[in-house]
């Protein structure tokens, strides 16, 4: 769901019995509408006999936003940040004929993986004239493999950037540089920046290599903390 916050009165009334703020009641009503809409799609697929062989991806494009009264706990911060609350989201996949109901996988995946996955399912090759950052999730979805991406990168306006390699995540968010071990600290509570100087340097160098391959940003600056590293 997305701003502006609005929902039918009859749906908002359903949540008035709960001891939550009026804003949260409205948000819950919006989510109900979204779920009802997805339910209509699933119902239609079942009626046409297509559901068992239809793959559905269900995810958000970012973490919850404060103006939507979202609660991302135990993740840190919100949408438009380099912290986990900004980009770690539920990523659900339904494919009844192939994926076991209720199964989970801790593999790192991205919405960039959807295109390669669908091409793989269709038996088509990736375009050879374009660089495709994503990877097919078929090994994760059907074989239970957990090592799809060894590294992932994020970069946004106003010097918000992050780099995940294995269990480690380095980043910078509006004046704050950080290093977290995501296996031990999903809430990003203990900054290990000063305890792992060599790791920080290597991760910044790798991020700079990746950034040098990107187009110049429309907003913000990338001069710090990568000055002298991200420009070849």
Coordinates of C-alpha atoms in Angstrom, one line a residue:
X1 CA 0.0 0.0 0.0
X2 CA 1.1 3.6 -0.6
X3 CA 0.3 7.1 0.4
X4 CA -2.2 8.7 0.4
X5 CA -3.9 6.8 3.2
X6 CA -7.5 6.1 2.3
X7 CA -9.8 3.1 2.5
X8 CA -13.6 2.4 2.3
X9 CA -15.4 3.3 5.6
X10 CA -16.8 -0.2 6.0
X11 CA -13.3 -1.6 6.0
X12 CA -11.9 1.0 8.4
X13 CA -14.8 0.2 10.8
X14 CA -13.7 -3.4 11.0
X15 CA -10.5 -2.3 12.8
X16 CA -12.0 0.3 15.1
X17 CA -12.4 -2.4 17.8
X18 CA -8.7 -2.8 18.1
X19 CA -6.6 -0.6 20.5
X20 CA -4.5 1.0 17.8
X21 CA -4.4 4.6 16.6
X22 CA -6.8 5.8 14.0
X23 CA -3.9 6.0 11.5
X24 CA -3.0 2.4 12.1
X25 CA -6.7 1.4 11.7
X26 CA -6.7 3.1 8.3
X27 CA -3.5 1.3 7.4
X28 CA -4.9 -2.1 8.3
X29 CA -8.0 -1.3 6.2
X30 CA -5.7 -0.5 3.2
X31 CA -3.9 -3.8 3.7
X32 CA -7.2 -5.6 3.9
X33 CA -8.1 -4.1 0.5
X34 CA -4.8 -5.2 -1.0
X35 CA -5.3 -8.8 0.3
X36 CA -8.8 -8.9 -1.0
X37 CA -7.6 -7.8 -4.4
X38 CA -5.0 -10.5 -4.5
X39 CA -7.6 -13.0 -3.3
X40 CA -9.8 -12.0 -6.3
X41 CA -6.9 -12.7 -8.7
X42 CA -6.2 -16.1 -7.0
X43 CA -9.9 -17.0 -7.1
X44 CA -10.0 -16.2 -10.9
X45 CA -6.9 -18.3 -11.6
X46 CA -8.5 -21.3 -9.7
X47 CA -11.8 -21.0 -11.6
X48 CA -9.9 -21.1 -14.9
X49 CA -7.7 -24.0 -13.8
X50 CA -4.5 -22.0 -14.0
X51 CA -3.6 -21.6 -10.3
X52 CA -1.4 -24.7 -9.9
X53 CA 0.9 -23.6 -12.7
X54 CA 1.0 -19.9 -12.0
X55 CA 3.9 -18.2 -10.2
X56 CA 3.0 -15.2 -8.1
X57 CA 5.6 -12.8 -6.6
X58 CA 4.4 -10.9 -3.6
X59 CA 6.7 -8.2 -2.1
X60 CA 7.1 -4.6 -1.3
X61 CA 9.5 -2.3 -3.1
X62 CA 10.9 -0.9 0.2
X63 CA 10.5 -0.9 3.9
X64 CA 7.6 0.7 5.7
X65 CA 7.4 4.5 5.7
X66 CA 7.0 6.6 8.9
X67 CA 4.3 8.8 7.3
X68 CA 2.3 5.5 6.8
X69 CA 2.7 4.7 10.5
X70 CA 4.7 1.6 9.6
X71 CA 6.4 -0.5 12.3
X72 CA 9.5 -2.2 10.9
X73 CA 10.8 -3.7 14.2
X74 CA 13.1 -5.4 14.8
X75 CA 14.6 -3.8 11.7
X76 CA 16.2 -0.4 12.0
X77 CA 14.7 2.7 10.4
X78 CA 12.3 3.2 7.5
X79 CA 11.9 3.6 3.8
X80 CA 14.6 5.8 2.2
X81 CA 17.4 4.7 4.5
X82 CA 20.4 2.4 4.0
X83 CA 19.4 0.4 7.1
X84 CA 17.5 -2.9 7.0
X85 CA 14.2 -1.1 7.7
X86 CA 14.7 0.6 4.3
X87 CA 15.1 -2.3 2.0
X88 CA 14.6 -5.7 3.8
X89 CA 11.0 -6.7 2.9
X90 CA 8.9 -9.9 2.9
X91 CA 9.4 -11.7 -0.4
X92 CA 6.7 -14.4 -0.9
X93 CA 6.4 -16.7 -3.9
X94 CA 3.4 -18.9 -4.7
X95 CA 3.7 -21.7 -7.3
X96 CA 1.5 -24.5 -6.0
X97 CA 2.5 -27.1 -8.5
X98 CA 6.2 -26.6 -7.7
X99 CA 6.8 -24.9 -4.3
X100 CA 5.8 -26.6 -1.1
X101 CA 3.3 -24.6 0.9
X102 CA 4.8 -22.9 4.0
X103 CA 8.4 -23.5 3.0
X104 CA 11.0 -20.8 3.7
X105 CA 14.5 -20.0 2.6
X106 CA 17.0 -17.6 4.1
X107 CA 18.8 -16.8 0.8
X108 CA 19.5 -13.2 -0.1
X109 CA 17.3 -12.3 -3.1
X110 CA 16.2 -9.1 -4.8
X111 CA 13.4 -7.9 -7.0
X112 CA 16.1 -7.7 -9.7
X113 CA 16.0 -11.6 -9.7
X114 CA 12.4 -11.7 -10.9
X115 CA 13.2 -11.1 -14.6
X116 CA 15.9 -13.8 -14.9
X117 CA 13.7 -16.2 -13.0
X118 CA 10.8 -15.8 -15.4
X119 CA 13.0 -16.1 -18.4
X120 CA 14.5 -19.3 -16.9
X121 CA 11.0 -20.7 -16.3
X122 CA 10.1 -19.9 -19.9
X123 CA 13.2 -21.6 -21.2
X124 CA 14.6 -18.3 -22.6
X125 CA 18.1 -16.9 -22.4
X126 CA 19.0 -13.6 -20.8
X127 CA 19.5 -10.7 -23.3
X128 CA 23.1 -10.7 -24.5
X129 CA 23.2 -7.0 -25.3
X130 CA 22.4 -5.8 -21.7
X131 CA 23.9 -6.3 -18.3
X132 CA 21.4 -8.1 -16.1
X133 CA 22.2 -7.7 -12.4
X134 CA 19.6 -10.3 -11.2
X135 CA 19.9 -14.1 -11.1
X136 CA 17.4 -16.9 -11.6
X137 CA 15.9 -17.9 -8.2
X138 CA 15.0 -21.4 -9.5
X139 CA 17.8 -23.0 -7.4
X140 CA 16.4 -21.3 -4.3
X141 CA 12.7 -21.9 -5.1
X142 CA 12.9 -25.5 -6.2
X143 CA 16.2 -26.9 -4.9
X144 CA 16.5 -25.2 -1.5
X145 CA 19.8 -23.6 -2.3
X146 CA 20.7 -20.7 0.0
X147 CA 23.7 -19.1 -1.7
X148 CA 22.3 -17.1 -4.7
X149 CA 24.0 -13.8 -4.1
X150 CA 27.3 -13.4 -2.3
X151 CA 26.9 -9.6 -2.5
X152 CA 24.2 -7.0 -3.0
X153 CA 24.5 -3.2 -3.4
X154 CA 22.2 -0.3 -2.7
X155 CA 22.7 3.4 -3.6
X156 CA 20.2 6.3 -3.1
X157 CA 20.1 10.0 -3.0
X158 CA 21.7 12.1 -0.3
X159 CA 24.6 9.7 0.3
X160 CA 22.6 6.7 1.4
X161 CA 24.5 3.5 0.3
X162 CA 25.0 0.0 1.5
X163 CA 26.9 -3.1 0.5
X164 CA 26.1 -6.6 1.8
X165 CA 28.7 -9.4 1.5
X166 CA 27.9 -12.6 3.2
X167 CA 26.9 -11.9 6.8
X168 CA 28.5 -8.4 6.7
X169 CA 26.9 -5.1 5.7
X170 CA 28.8 -1.8 5.3
X171 CA 27.0 1.4 4.6
X172 CA 26.6 5.1 5.0
X173 CA 23.4 7.0 5.8
X174 CA 23.2 10.7 6.0
X175 CA 26.3 11.3 8.0
X176 CA 26.6 7.9 9.7
X177 CA 29.0 5.2 8.5
X178 CA 28.5 1.7 9.8
X179 CA 29.4 -2.0 9.7
X180 CA 27.1 -4.7 11.0
X181 CA 27.2 -8.4 11.2
X182 CA 23.7 -9.3 10.0
X183 CA 23.9 -12.9 11.2
X184 CA 24.2 -11.8 14.8
X185 CA 22.6 -8.4 14.7
X186 CA 19.6 -8.1 12.4
X187 CA 18.5 -4.9 14.2
X188 CA 21.8 -3.2 13.5
X189 CA 22.4 -2.2 17.1
X190 CA 26.2 -2.7 17.3
X191 CA 28.3 -0.7 14.9
X192 CA 31.6 -2.7 14.3
X193 CA 33.2 0.0 12.2
X194 CA 36.2 0.6 14.4
X195 CA 36.6 -3.1 15.3
X196 CA 37.0 -4.2 11.7
X197 CA 39.1 -1.6 9.8
X198 CA 40.5 -3.9 7.2
X199 CA 37.1 -5.3 6.4
X200 CA 35.7 -1.8 6.1
X201 CA 38.4 -0.7 3.7
X202 CA 37.9 -3.8 1.5
X203 CA 34.2 -3.4 1.4
X204 CA 34.4 0.3 0.6
X205 CA 36.9 -0.5 -2.2
X206 CA 34.5 -3.1 -3.6
X207 CA 31.6 -0.8 -3.4
X208 CA 33.6 1.9 -5.2
X209 CA 34.4 -0.6 -8.0
X210 CA 30.7 -1.3 -8.4
X211 CA 29.7 2.4 -8.2
X212 CA 32.2 3.3 -10.9
X213 CA 30.2 1.1 -13.3
X214 CA 27.0 3.0 -12.6
X215 CA 25.7 6.1 -14.3
X216 CA 26.0 9.5 -12.5
X217 CA 23.2 9.9 -10.0
X218 CA 20.4 12.4 -10.7
X219 CA 20.5 13.5 -7.0
X220 CA 23.0 13.7 -4.2
X221 CA 26.7 13.2 -4.1
X222 CA 28.9 10.2 -3.8
X223 CA 32.1 12.0 -2.8
X224 CA 32.1 10.7 0.8
X225 CA 33.0 8.2 2.1
X226 CA 34.4 7.0 -1.3
X227 CA 36.5 9.9 -2.3
X228 CA 39.5 8.7 -4.3
X229 CA 38.0 5.2 -4.4
X230 CA 34.8 5.3 -6.5
X231 CA 36.3 7.4 -9.4
X232 CA 38.8 5.7 -11.7

